Structure formats: C-alpha cells, structure tokens
CSV table of C-alpha atoms in Angstrom, one decimal:
chain,number,residue,atom,x,y,z
A,1,MET,CA,-0.2,0.0,-0.1
A,2,ILE,CA,2.9,2.3,1.1
A,3,PHE,CA,4.4,1.5,-2.5
A,4,ASP,CA,1.5,2.2,-4.4
A,5,ASN,CA,0.8,5.6,-2.6
A,6,PHE,CA,4.5,6.8,-3.5
A,7,GLU,CA,3.8,5.5,-7.0
A,8,LYS,CA,0.7,7.6,-7.5
A,9,MET,CA,2.9,10.6,-5.7
A,10,THR,CA,6.0,10.1,-7.9
A,11,THR,CA,3.6,10.3,-11.0
A,12,THR,CA,1.4,13.2,-9.9
A,13,ILE,CA,4.9,15.5,-9.3
A,14,THR,CA,6.2,14.2,-12.6
A,15,GLU,CA,2.9,15.5,-14.4
A,16,SER,CA,2.9,18.7,-12.6
A,17,ALA,CA,6.5,19.3,-13.2
A,18,GLU,CA,6.1,18.7,-16.9
A,19,LYS,CA,3.3,21.2,-16.8
A,20,ILE,CA,5.4,23.8,-15.1
A,21,ARG,CA,8.2,23.0,-17.6
A,22,ASP,CA,5.6,24.1,-20.1
A,23,VAL,CA,4.9,27.2,-18.6
A,24,ILE,CA,9.1,28.2,-18.4
A,25,ARG,CA,9.7,27.2,-21.7
A,26,TYR,CA,6.7,29.3,-23.0
A,27,ILE,CA,7.5,32.6,-20.9
A,28,LYS,CA,11.2,32.1,-22.4
A,29,ARG,CA,10.3,31.7,-25.8
A,30,PHE,CA,7.6,34.6,-25.9
A,31,LYS,CA,9.4,37.0,-23.6
A,32,ASN,CA,9.6,40.5,-25.7
A,33,ALA,CA,7.0,38.7,-28.2
A,34,VAL,CA,4.3,41.1,-29.6
A,35,VAL,CA,0.9,40.0,-28.8
A,36,VAL,CA,-2.3,41.5,-30.1
A,37,ILE,CA,-5.5,40.7,-28.6
A,38,TYR,CA,-8.9,41.8,-29.9
A,39,ILE,CA,-11.8,41.7,-26.9
A,40,ASP,CA,-15.2,41.1,-28.1
A,41,ASP,CA,-17.3,43.9,-26.2
A,42,ARG,CA,-20.0,41.3,-25.1
A,43,ILE,CA,-16.8,39.9,-22.9
A,44,ILE,CA,-15.9,43.4,-21.8
A,45,ASP,CA,-19.4,43.7,-20.6
A,46,SER,CA,-19.6,40.0,-18.9
A,47,PRO,CA,-18.6,39.0,-15.4
A,48,LEU,CA,-15.3,37.1,-16.5
A,49,PHE,CA,-13.9,40.4,-17.9
A,50,SER,CA,-12.0,41.2,-14.9
A,51,SER,CA,-10.8,37.8,-15.0
A,52,HIS,CA,-9.4,37.9,-18.3
A,53,ILE,CA,-7.6,41.7,-17.7
A,54,SER,CA,-5.9,40.0,-14.7
A,55,ASP,CA,-4.4,37.3,-17.0
A,56,ILE,CA,-3.3,40.1,-19.7
A,57,ALA,CA,-1.7,42.0,-17.0
A,58,LEU,CA,-0.1,38.8,-15.8
A,59,MET,CA,1.0,38.4,-19.5
A,60,HIS,CA,2.6,41.7,-19.8
A,61,GLU,CA,4.5,41.3,-16.3
A,62,ALA,CA,5.8,38.0,-18.0
A,63,GLY,CA,7.7,40.4,-20.2
A,64,LEU,CA,5.4,40.1,-23.2
A,65,ASN,CA,4.6,43.1,-25.2
A,66,VAL,CA,0.6,43.2,-25.1
A,67,LEU,CA,-1.7,45.3,-27.4
A,68,ILE,CA,-5.6,45.3,-26.8
A,69,VAL,CA,-8.2,46.3,-29.6
A,70,PRO,CA,-11.4,46.3,-27.8
A,71,GLY,CA,-15.0,45.8,-29.9
A,72,ALA,CA,-17.4,48.4,-29.3
A,73,LYS,CA,-20.2,47.3,-31.4
A,74,ARG,CA,-22.9,47.4,-28.7
A,75,ARG,CA,-22.0,50.4,-27.0
A,76,ILE,CA,-22.2,52.2,-30.1
A,77,ASP,CA,-25.4,50.6,-31.2
A,78,ASP,CA,-26.7,51.6,-27.5
A,79,VAL,CA,-25.3,55.4,-27.9
A,80,LEU,CA,-26.9,55.9,-31.1
A,81,SER,CA,-30.2,54.3,-30.6
A,82,GLU,CA,-30.5,56.7,-27.3
A,83,ALA,CA,-30.0,59.5,-29.6
A,84,GLY,CA,-32.2,58.6,-32.2
A,85,ILE,CA,-29.7,58.0,-34.8
A,86,SER,CA,-30.5,55.5,-37.4
A,87,TRP,CA,-28.2,53.1,-39.2
A,88,LYS,CA,-28.2,50.1,-40.8
A,89,GLN,CA,-25.8,46.7,-41.7
A,90,LYS,CA,-24.1,45.9,-44.8
A,91,ASP,CA,-21.2,43.3,-44.8
A,92,GLY,CA,-20.9,43.2,-41.3
A,93,LEU,CA,-20.4,47.0,-41.0
A,94,ARG,CA,-22.6,49.7,-39.6
A,95,ILE,CA,-23.7,52.4,-42.1
A,96,ALA,CA,-24.2,55.9,-41.0
A,97,ASP,CA,-24.2,59.3,-41.8
A,98,GLU,CA,-21.9,62.0,-40.6
A,99,SER,CA,-23.9,62.9,-37.5
A,100,SER,CA,-23.5,59.7,-36.0
A,101,MET,CA,-19.4,59.9,-35.8
A,102,PRO,CA,-19.0,62.4,-32.8
A,103,LEU,CA,-21.1,59.8,-30.8
A,104,VAL,CA,-19.5,56.6,-32.5
A,105,LYS,CA,-16.1,58.1,-31.4
A,106,MET,CA,-17.4,59.0,-28.0
A,107,ALA,CA,-18.7,55.1,-27.6
A,108,ALA,CA,-15.5,53.7,-29.1
A,109,PHE,CA,-13.2,55.6,-26.8
A,110,ASP,CA,-15.7,54.9,-23.5
A,111,VAL,CA,-15.0,51.4,-24.2
A,112,SER,CA,-11.4,51.6,-24.5
A,113,ASN,CA,-11.1,53.7,-21.3
A,114,LYS,CA,-13.1,51.0,-19.6
A,115,VAL,CA,-10.1,48.6,-20.6
A,116,MET,CA,-7.6,50.9,-19.4
A,117,THR,CA,-9.5,51.6,-15.7
A,118,ALA,CA,-9.7,47.7,-15.6
A,119,LEU,CA,-5.8,47.4,-16.3
A,120,SER,CA,-4.9,50.1,-13.8
A,121,GLY,CA,-6.2,48.1,-11.2
A,122,HIS,CA,-3.5,45.9,-11.8
A,123,GLY,CA,-0.8,48.4,-11.8
A,124,ILE,CA,-0.3,48.7,-15.5
A,125,THR,CA,-0.2,51.7,-17.3
A,126,ALA,CA,-2.2,51.6,-20.6
A,127,VAL,CA,-2.4,54.4,-23.4
A,128,ILE,CA,-5.5,55.2,-25.9
A,129,GLY,CA,-3.8,56.5,-28.9
A,130,ASN,CA,-4.6,57.6,-32.3
A,131,TRP,CA,-2.2,55.4,-34.1
A,132,VAL,CA,-4.7,54.5,-37.3
A,133,ARG,CA,-4.1,56.4,-40.5
A,134,SER,CA,-7.7,55.5,-42.6
A,135,ARG,CA,-9.5,56.7,-45.7
A,136,SER,CA,-13.4,56.6,-46.5
A,137,LYS,CA,-14.5,53.4,-47.8
A,138,GLY,CA,-16.4,55.2,-50.7
A,139,VAL,CA,-18.9,54.0,-52.8
A,140,ILE,CA,-18.7,50.4,-54.1
A,141,ASN,CA,-21.1,49.0,-56.7
A,142,GLY,CA,-23.1,52.1,-56.0
A,143,PHE,CA,-23.6,51.6,-52.5
A,144,ASP,CA,-22.0,54.4,-50.1
A,145,TYR,CA,-20.7,53.2,-47.3
A,146,GLU,CA,-20.6,56.7,-45.8
A,147,THR,CA,-18.5,56.9,-42.5
A,148,CYS,CA,-17.0,53.5,-42.6
A,149,GLY,CA,-13.1,53.5,-43.2
A,150,GLU,CA,-10.5,51.6,-44.6
A,151,ILE,CA,-7.3,51.1,-42.5
A,152,GLU,CA,-4.2,52.5,-44.3
A,153,LYS,CA,-1.5,52.0,-41.9
A,154,ILE,CA,-0.4,51.7,-38.3
A,155,SER,CA,1.9,54.2,-37.1
A,156,VAL,CA,4.5,51.4,-36.2
A,157,ASP,CA,7.2,53.7,-34.8
A,158,ALA,CA,4.9,55.2,-32.3
A,159,VAL,CA,3.5,52.0,-31.0
A,160,HIS,CA,6.8,50.8,-30.4
A,161,THR,CA,7.8,53.7,-28.4
A,162,VAL,CA,4.6,53.1,-26.2
A,163,LEU,CA,5.7,49.5,-26.0
A,164,ASP,CA,9.4,50.2,-25.2
A,165,ASP,CA,8.2,52.6,-22.3
A,166,GLY,CA,6.4,49.3,-20.5
A,167,PHE,CA,2.5,50.6,-21.4
A,168,ILE,CA,0.1,48.6,-23.1
A,169,PRO,CA,-1.6,50.2,-26.3
A,170,ILE,CA,-5.1,50.6,-26.5
A,171,PHE,CA,-6.6,50.7,-30.1
A,172,PRO,CA,-10.3,52.0,-30.6
A,173,CYS,CA,-11.8,51.6,-33.6
A,174,ILE,CA,-11.6,54.8,-35.2
A,175,GLY,CA,-9.0,55.8,-38.1
A,176,TRP,CA,-8.2,59.3,-39.0
A,177,SER,CA,-7.7,60.6,-42.4
A,178,VAL,CA,-4.5,62.7,-43.3
A,179,ASN,CA,-6.8,65.8,-42.5
A,180,GLY,CA,-8.1,64.5,-39.3
A,181,LYS,CA,-11.4,63.5,-40.5
A,182,PRO,CA,-12.5,60.0,-38.0
A,183,TYR,CA,-13.7,57.1,-39.9
A,184,ASN,CA,-15.7,54.1,-37.9
A,185,ILE,CA,-13.4,51.0,-38.7
A,186,SER,CA,-13.6,47.4,-37.9
A,187,SER,CA,-12.3,46.3,-34.9
A,188,ILE,CA,-11.3,42.8,-35.9
A,189,GLU,CA,-10.0,44.0,-39.0
A,190,LEU,CA,-7.9,46.5,-36.9
A,191,ALA,CA,-6.5,43.8,-34.7
A,192,SER,CA,-5.5,41.6,-37.8
A,193,LYS,CA,-3.8,45.0,-39.4
A,194,THR,CA,-2.1,45.8,-36.4
A,195,ALA,CA,-0.8,42.1,-35.9
A,196,ILE,CA,0.5,42.5,-39.4
A,197,ASP,CA,2.2,45.7,-39.2
A,198,LEU,CA,4.0,45.1,-36.0
A,199,LYS,CA,5.0,41.4,-36.9
A,200,ALA,CA,3.1,39.9,-33.7
A,201,GLU,CA,3.8,36.4,-32.8
A,202,LYS,CA,0.3,36.0,-31.8
A,203,LEU,CA,-2.8,37.4,-32.5
A,204,PHE,CA,-5.8,36.2,-29.9
A,205,PHE,CA,-9.6,36.7,-30.9
A,206,LEU,CA,-11.5,36.7,-27.5
A,207,ALA,CA,-15.1,36.2,-28.5
A,208,PRO,CA,-18.1,34.7,-26.2
A,209,ASP,CA,-18.7,30.9,-27.2
A,210,ALA,CA,-16.0,31.3,-30.0
A,211,THR,CA,-15.7,27.2,-30.3
A,212,LEU,CA,-14.7,25.6,-33.2
A,213,ASP,CA,-16.1,22.1,-32.9
A,214,ALA,CA,-17.9,19.0,-34.2
A,215,LYS,CA,-20.8,20.0,-33.0
A,216,ASN,CA,-21.5,23.3,-34.9
A,217,PHE,CA,-19.1,22.3,-37.9
A,218,THR,CA,-19.0,19.9,-40.5
A,219,LEU,CA,-15.7,17.9,-40.1
A,220,SER,CA,-13.8,15.6,-42.3
A,221,GLN,CA,-13.4,12.0,-41.0
A,222,ASP,CA,-9.7,12.4,-40.0
A,223,PHE,CA,-9.8,15.8,-38.3
A,224,PRO,CA,-8.1,15.6,-35.0
A,225,LEU,CA,-10.5,16.9,-32.0
A,226,SER,CA,-10.0,17.3,-28.4
A,227,PRO,CA,-11.5,15.0,-25.9
A,228,GLU,CA,-14.5,17.8,-25.8
A,229,GLY,CA,-14.8,17.5,-29.5
A,230,ASN,CA,-12.9,21.0,-30.2
A,231,ILE,CA,-10.7,21.4,-33.0
A,232,PRO,CA,-7.3,22.4,-31.2
A,233,ALA,CA,-5.3,23.5,-34.5
A,234,MET,CA,-5.5,24.1,-37.8
A,235,ASN,CA,-2.7,24.7,-40.6
A,236,LEU,CA,-3.6,27.2,-43.2
A,237,GLU,CA,-4.7,24.1,-46.0
A,238,GLU,CA,-6.6,22.5,-43.2
A,239,VAL,CA,-8.5,26.2,-42.6
A,240,ASP,CA,-9.0,26.2,-46.4
A,241,GLU,CA,-10.6,22.7,-46.4
A,242,PHE,CA,-12.6,23.4,-43.3
A,243,LEU,CA,-14.0,26.8,-44.9
A,244,LYS,CA,-15.0,24.8,-48.0
A,245,ILE,CA,-17.0,22.1,-46.2
A,246,ASN,CA,-18.7,24.6,-44.1
A,247,SER,CA,-19.2,27.1,-47.0
A,248,ASP,CA,-22.9,27.3,-46.5
A,249,SER,CA,-22.5,28.3,-42.9
A,250,LYS,CA,-23.7,31.6,-41.5
A,251,ASN,CA,-21.5,31.2,-38.3
A,252,PRO,CA,-19.6,34.2,-37.7
A,253,LEU,CA,-16.6,32.3,-36.6
A,254,LEU,CA,-16.0,31.6,-40.3
A,255,THR,CA,-15.3,35.4,-40.8
A,256,LEU,CA,-12.6,35.2,-38.0
A,257,LEU,CA,-11.3,32.0,-39.8
A,258,SER,CA,-10.7,33.9,-43.0
A,259,ILE,CA,-9.4,36.9,-41.4
A,260,SER,CA,-6.9,34.7,-39.4
A,261,VAL,CA,-5.8,33.2,-42.7
A,262,GLY,CA,-4.8,36.3,-44.0
A,263,ALA,CA,-3.0,37.7,-40.8
A,264,CYS,CA,-0.9,34.1,-41.0
A,265,LYS,CA,-0.3,34.6,-44.6
A,266,ASN,CA,0.9,38.2,-44.2
A,267,GLY,CA,3.5,37.2,-41.4
A,268,VAL,CA,1.6,36.9,-38.2
A,269,SER,CA,3.0,33.5,-36.5
A,270,ARG,CA,-0.1,32.1,-35.1
A,271,VAL,CA,-3.7,33.1,-34.6
A,272,HIS,CA,-5.7,31.9,-31.7
A,273,ILE,CA,-9.3,32.0,-31.7
A,274,LEU,CA,-10.7,31.9,-27.9
A,275,ASN,CA,-13.9,31.3,-26.3
A,276,GLY,CA,-14.1,34.3,-23.8
A,277,SER,CA,-17.1,32.5,-21.9
A,278,ILE,CA,-14.3,30.5,-20.1
A,279,ASP,CA,-12.2,31.4,-17.7
A,280,GLY,CA,-8.5,31.2,-18.2
A,281,VAL,CA,-8.5,30.8,-21.9
A,282,ILE,CA,-5.4,33.3,-22.3
A,283,PRO,CA,-2.8,31.7,-20.3
A,284,CYS,CA,-3.8,28.4,-21.1
A,285,GLU,CA,-3.3,29.0,-24.7
A,286,ILE,CA,-0.1,31.1,-24.7
A,287,PHE,CA,1.7,29.2,-22.0
A,288,SER,CA,1.0,25.6,-23.0
A,289,GLY,CA,1.6,23.7,-26.2
A,290,LEU,CA,-2.0,22.0,-26.0
A,291,GLY,CA,-3.9,25.4,-25.7
A,292,SER,CA,-7.4,25.9,-24.6
A,293,GLY,CA,-9.1,27.3,-28.2
A,294,THR,CA,-8.3,27.0,-31.7
A,295,MET,CA,-5.0,28.0,-33.2
A,296,ILE,CA,-4.4,28.7,-36.8
A,297,TYR,CA,-0.8,28.5,-37.9
A,298,LYS,CA,1.7,28.4,-40.7
A,299,ASN,CA,3.6,24.9,-41.3
A,300,ASP,CA,6.3,25.7,-38.6
A,301,TYR,CA,4.2,24.7,-35.7
A,302,GLY,CA,5.2,21.2,-34.7
A,303,GLY,CA,7.1,18.8,-36.6
A,304,ILE,CA,9.0,15.5,-36.9
A,305,ARG,CA,12.9,15.3,-36.7
A,306,ALA,CA,15.7,12.7,-35.6
A,307,MET,CA,16.1,12.6,-31.9
A,308,LYS,CA,19.3,13.9,-30.3
A,309,GLN,CA,21.2,12.9,-27.6
A,310,ASP,CA,19.6,15.8,-25.0
A,311,ASP,CA,16.1,14.6,-26.1
A,312,VAL,CA,16.6,11.4,-24.5
A,313,PRO,CA,15.5,12.2,-20.7
A,314,ARG,CA,12.4,13.7,-22.1
A,315,VAL,CA,11.6,10.7,-24.6
A,316,LEU,CA,12.1,8.3,-21.6
A,317,GLY,CA,9.3,10.3,-19.7
A,318,ILE,CA,7.0,10.1,-22.6
A,319,MET,CA,7.5,6.2,-22.9
A,320,ARG,CA,7.2,5.9,-18.9
A,321,PRO,CA,3.4,5.8,-18.5
A,322,PHE,CA,3.1,3.0,-21.4
A,323,ILE,CA,6.0,0.9,-20.0
A,324,GLU,CA,4.3,0.8,-16.9
A,325,ARG,CA,1.1,0.0,-18.0
A,326,GLY,CA,2.9,-3.0,-20.0
A,327,ILE,CA,2.2,-1.2,-23.4
A,328,LEU,CA,5.8,-0.8,-24.4
A,329,LEU,CA,9.1,-2.9,-23.5
A,330,PRO,CA,11.4,-1.0,-20.9
A,331,ARG,CA,14.1,0.9,-22.2
A,332,THR,CA,17.1,2.6,-20.5
A,333,GLU,CA,18.8,5.8,-21.3
A,334,ALA,CA,21.9,3.9,-22.2
A,335,GLN,CA,19.9,1.7,-24.7
A,336,LEU,CA,18.3,5.0,-26.4
A,337,SER,CA,21.7,6.8,-26.7
A,338,GLU,CA,22.9,3.7,-28.0
A,339,ASN,CA,20.3,3.4,-30.9
A,340,ALA,CA,19.5,7.0,-31.2
A,341,GLU,CA,19.8,6.8,-34.9
A,342,ASN,CA,16.8,5.0,-35.1
A,343,TYR,CA,14.7,7.4,-33.4
A,344,ILE,CA,12.4,10.3,-34.3
A,345,VAL,CA,10.3,13.0,-32.0
A,346,TYR,CA,7.7,15.4,-32.6
A,347,GLU,CA,8.7,18.4,-31.2
A,348,LEU,CA,6.0,21.2,-30.7
A,349,ASP,CA,7.2,24.9,-29.5
A,350,GLY,CA,10.3,23.3,-28.4
A,351,GLY,CA,8.8,20.5,-26.2
A,352,ILE,CA,9.0,16.9,-27.2
A,353,ARG,CA,5.5,15.5,-27.4
A,354,ALA,CA,6.0,12.1,-29.1
A,355,CYS,CA,8.8,9.8,-30.2
A,356,ALA,CA,9.0,6.6,-32.4
A,357,ALA,CA,11.7,4.4,-33.8
A,358,LEU,CA,12.4,2.3,-37.1
A,359,ILE,CA,14.5,-0.7,-37.0
A,360,CYS,CA,15.4,-2.1,-40.6
A,361,TYR,CA,16.6,-5.9,-41.1
A,362,ASP,CA,18.1,-7.3,-44.3
A,363,GLU,CA,17.4,-10.7,-46.0
A,364,ASN,CA,19.3,-12.6,-43.4
A,365,GLY,CA,17.0,-11.4,-40.7
A,366,ASN,CA,19.6,-9.4,-39.2
A,367,VAL,CA,19.6,-5.6,-37.9
A,368,VAL,CA,20.5,-2.9,-40.4
A,369,SER,CA,21.8,0.6,-39.7
A,370,ILE,CA,20.1,3.1,-41.9
A,371,ALA,CA,22.4,6.0,-40.6
A,372,GLU,CA,24.1,6.2,-44.1
A,373,ASN,CA,24.7,9.8,-43.6
A,374,ASN,CA,26.1,9.2,-40.1
A,375,ALA,CA,29.8,11.6,-40.8
A,376,ALA,CA,31.4,9.4,-37.9
A,377,LEU,CA,31.2,6.2,-40.1
A,378,PRO,CA,34.0,5.6,-42.3
A,379,ASP,CA,33.3,6.1,-46.2
A,380,ALA,CA,33.4,2.1,-46.6
A,381,ALA,CA,30.9,1.6,-43.9
A,382,ARG,CA,28.5,4.1,-45.1
A,383,THR,CA,28.7,2.5,-48.6
A,384,LYS,CA,28.4,-0.9,-47.3
A,385,ILE,CA,24.9,0.4,-45.4
A,386,ALA,CA,23.9,2.0,-48.8
A,387,GLN,CA,24.4,-1.5,-50.9
A,388,THR,CA,22.6,-3.7,-48.0
A,389,GLU,CA,19.2,-4.8,-49.3
A,390,ILE,CA,16.5,-4.1,-46.7
A,391,THR,CA,13.7,-6.7,-46.8
A,392,GLN,CA,11.5,-5.8,-43.6
A,393,SER,CA,11.3,-2.9,-41.2
A,394,GLU,CA,9.8,-2.5,-37.6
A,395,ILE,CA,8.0,0.5,-36.6
A,396,ALA,CA,8.6,0.5,-32.7
A,397,ALA,CA,8.6,2.6,-29.4
A,398,VAL,CA,5.4,4.5,-30.4
A,399,ALA,CA,4.4,6.8,-27.9
A,400,VAL,CA,2.8,10.2,-27.6
A,401,ASP,CA,2.3,12.3,-24.6
A,402,GLU,CA,-1.1,11.5,-23.5
A,403,THR,CA,-2.4,15.2,-23.2
A,404,TYR,CA,-1.6,15.5,-26.9
A,405,SER,CA,-2.9,12.4,-28.1
A,406,HIS,CA,-5.9,13.9,-29.5
A,407,MET,CA,-3.8,15.9,-32.0
A,408,GLY,CA,-3.2,13.4,-34.6
A,409,ILE,CA,0.4,13.0,-34.1
A,410,GLY,CA,0.7,9.1,-33.5
A,411,PRO,CA,-0.5,8.8,-37.1
A,412,LYS,CA,1.7,11.3,-38.5
A,413,MET,CA,4.8,9.8,-36.5
A,414,VAL,CA,3.5,6.2,-38.2
A,415,SER,CA,3.4,7.4,-41.8
A,416,TYR,CA,6.6,9.2,-41.3
A,417,LEU,CA,8.4,6.2,-40.6
A,418,ILE,CA,6.4,4.1,-43.2
A,419,GLU,CA,7.5,6.4,-45.6
A,420,LYS,CA,11.1,6.0,-44.5
A,421,ALA,CA,10.8,2.6,-44.7
A,422,ARG,CA,9.8,2.6,-48.3
A,423,SER,CA,12.5,5.0,-49.3
A,424,VAL,CA,15.4,2.5,-48.0
A,425,GLY,CA,13.7,-0.1,-50.1
A,426,SER,CA,11.9,-1.9,-47.2
A,427,LYS,CA,9.0,-4.7,-48.7
A,428,ASP,CA,7.0,-4.0,-45.5
A,429,VAL,CA,6.7,-3.1,-42.2
A,430,PHE,CA,5.6,-4.8,-39.1
A,431,ILE,CA,4.9,-3.9,-35.4
A,432,LEU,CA,4.5,-5.8,-32.2
A,433,THR,CA,1.8,-4.8,-29.7
A,434,THR,CA,0.0,-6.3,-26.7
A,435,GLN,CA,-2.5,-3.7,-26.2
A,436,THR,CA,-3.0,-1.4,-29.8
A,437,GLY,CA,-3.7,-3.5,-32.5
A,438,ASP,CA,-7.1,-2.0,-32.8
A,439,TRP,CA,-5.1,1.5,-33.4
A,440,PHE,CA,-2.4,-0.1,-35.7
A,441,GLU,CA,-5.5,-2.0,-37.7
A,442,LYS,CA,-7.1,1.3,-38.3
A,443,LEU,CA,-3.8,2.4,-39.9
A,444,GLY,CA,-4.1,-0.1,-42.6
A,445,PHE,CA,-1.7,-2.9,-40.7
A,446,LYS,CA,-2.9,-6.8,-40.8
A,447,ILE,CA,-2.6,-9.5,-38.1
A,448,ASP,CA,0.4,-11.5,-39.0
A,449,SER,CA,2.5,-14.8,-37.8
A,450,VAL,CA,5.3,-14.3,-35.5
A,451,GLU,CA,7.0,-16.8,-37.4
A,452,ASN,CA,7.3,-14.3,-40.4
A,453,LEU,CA,9.4,-11.9,-38.1
A,454,PRO,CA,12.9,-12.0,-39.1
A,455,GLU,CA,15.6,-13.9,-37.2
A,456,ALA,CA,16.9,-11.4,-34.8
A,457,ARG,CA,13.6,-9.9,-33.8
A,458,ARG,CA,11.9,-13.3,-33.6
A,459,LYS,CA,14.9,-14.6,-31.1
A,460,ILE,CA,14.0,-11.8,-28.7
A,461,TRP,CA,9.8,-12.4,-28.9
A,462,SER,CA,8.7,-13.3,-25.4
A,463,PRO,CA,5.9,-16.3,-25.2
A,464,GLN,CA,5.1,-14.4,-21.8
A,465,ARG,CA,4.4,-11.3,-23.3
A,466,ALA,CA,2.8,-12.7,-26.4
A,467,SER,CA,3.1,-9.8,-28.3
A,468,LYS,CA,1.1,-10.0,-31.5
A,469,VAL,CA,2.4,-9.1,-34.9
A,470,PHE,CA,0.8,-6.6,-37.3
A,471,ARG,CA,2.2,-6.0,-41.0
A,472,LEU,CA,1.8,-3.7,-43.8
A,473,LYS,CA,2.7,-4.4,-47.0
A,474,LEU,CA,4.6,-1.6,-48.9
C-alpha cells in the first residue's frame, strides 16, 4: 500500500513538473514577443472581464508586449439608439451618416477607457492613442458606405515607443484621415492589421462561445479533435478545407477564420480563436503546447525530426506511462542513446511530445543501420550500409504524450516511418503490440504470424509477453 501511494505521488509530481516546465519554456520563448488581443465587447460587459484582464496583466508582467483592440459594437449601437440616430448593416459594417461620428467616437473611447481603467487596477499603465491612418471606404458598386473607413497604415514607430516604455497600447475602432477626419473601422480588421504591421508573434480573438467544434461545424473524418470535440489547431491548408466544407454556414466564426488566414499569410506566426466565456483561456493558450482554443498556424508549429542525445530524458518520460502499463518494453537511457539513429521525435514549440523508432532488417534477418549519412562512420562503412538490401522494417516505441494524443500526432509519426521504410527499399513494415492492435489496424496493418518475423527479432520475442504481430505491405 505504501509503495502504491509512493508511485501515485511520484506520477503526480512528474506530471506537475512537466506542466511547470511547459510554462517556463513558453515564458522564455515569448518574452518580448508582440501579442495583439481583440476583445469582443460582450466579453467586456461580462462577469469574466476582470479575470481576463488579470490574465492579460500577468502576460504583460511576464515580459510580453501586449496590445489590446476592444470591440465596441454594442456600446456604439446603444449610444446611437439613445440619440435617435438610425443606421443599417452591410457586410458586417455599420452604415451611418456624418451626424453619427461624434457619438461613434465617444462610444469607442468609452470602451477603451473601461479597458484602461481595468488594467490600472492591476498597476498596469495603458495608453489610448490615434495610431491608425484611414480613408473613406467610399462608394462600391453604387453603395455609399458613408462613415465607414478603410485602414491605410498603423503608426508602428509610435506604437513601439509606447511598448518600449512598458505601457499597453489600446486601439479604439476609429481611424483618422490625413486631414484628421475620423472614420469608424472594424475592430476585428484593426486587430489583424495591427498584428501584421507590428509582426506579432500571436493574434488572439477573444469572443463569447467562440468554439470551433464537431457539434456546430462539418468536419472531414480524419480531423483531430480534443476530448471535448473541439478543434485544437489547424494549419492554413486545413482551414481552407474547413471553409470549403462549411461554405453554406452563416456562423460568424467563419469570418474570423478567413481573417486569421490572411493574418498568417501576411506574417503573423499564429492566430488563436478563444472562447471568452471560459475563465483562464488566455494563459492556457499561450503558456502550453496544448492550448485551450483553436490555433491557426503556418506549417512551422510542430514537426518530426531525428532524436538528439539531449532529447533522451524527455523521450524516456513520454515512454514511462506506457512502460508502466505494459504497452511498451522497458528501455534505459543507455539503450536509447546507443540506438538514437533509429528514433524520431515530434517537437511542438520546443517541447518533445512523441517518439517512435524504425528498425530495419536485411534478407538474413539481421538488424541493419540506416544511418548512411552518419559522418562519424568511415566511407567504406557508409557505402556498405547503402548497398545492403533491406527486406523488412519494424516500427517500434511509438509513444505520444497523452495530453496531446487527440492531435493526430501518432498517425503522423507512423506515416513518416512508413515512408522512410519505403525509401530505403523495405518490402513491408511490421509492429509488435499487446494492447494497441486496433489502433494499428485502423492505420492499415493486418494481423500476421510471429514466424514471419526476421530472425533477430524472433529471437527476442517473448511467449510470456505474447505480443501480436501486425504487418503492412509496401
């Protein structure tokens, strides 16, 4: 009993330590990074606003350069209604005449002042500025957009001066022409343009119930989802596919997705769509690889690479839960180091989240090194390796950090190794497993006999463990 309690305590400490390491890793990574946060005004009027502001203040204190673009739609609508000024909507924009602009400007600054006041409660100095140059949207296809403006440029140098002074810039949804004439501009477009011009590392869209999930959208069958059924991340190609599949939907989140794609294509590293109705979504999104919303990214977010010697401790940490449950064979640090050339890892934002290995066998059933590019080997040895005929390959030690298992990393690792086996001339690949046969069958593997294993592998097959063999013809 004491031993069982000790094991549970050790596991809990290990899991907690990895979460803390994640936070430290992300603080280091994003220190001095520019982060633009759009806050929907429904969030500003909600009970959770103070909590979100507290989280933003913590981000600022952690060394991130935070900029805030508050939405003001509801406040502007209320002020215009109280004044008896009518308006209409077109393409998501408010169409109103010149008499509305003093009230629109007042309402926009009211909301910005509310954000500034909330930040001051945390000892954070914020500055509301007129850093946005705009022009009239004009008349398009015979329709007059009246006081709607188009963003021309952001005064980047002035904004950087504010950031360098340790302040948080706040952008009301008003732009000024070269002659000082104000125009009402889209807060969402302003957030995107600001992030692009300031080369932001991250752009956050914080809105109520902003959840991309399987319940409200149509998804392709192989779309990886979180345990709650949400989409944790999409690259630009996946967003394009998603938008095509859901082209008939009127969900406003599709507009955010389109704007997110534009921001990424124009230099913003990542865009995050967050459900502002959930407390704590901002720090969970920025200080963990898993996140809490949906991240839109270019193809540099996570990737497969060869394992390095300094990856070994983390790889062992990923394997440990699977070894304890008997899914993987025990391995030591020395064994991993000795066979490092066979291993690949999945790195996500500087953290190792998965591992796997490919072991190749020649026609005599002996293990063959495939490290033909290993500079440490003499030329003759590399030539011999390259000329060796590989007949079978084994995919082994597949392990994914369970916190990230819903992101489709495992199939990517296996697919990568299948292609690697094919590239070295292997006729087929096999795996041995005690508990994950269904998972490999889903990937196309078929049950096979132990007798068909290469001799070197058959010698170490254990009747006590009784691993089943699954094979995939290439």
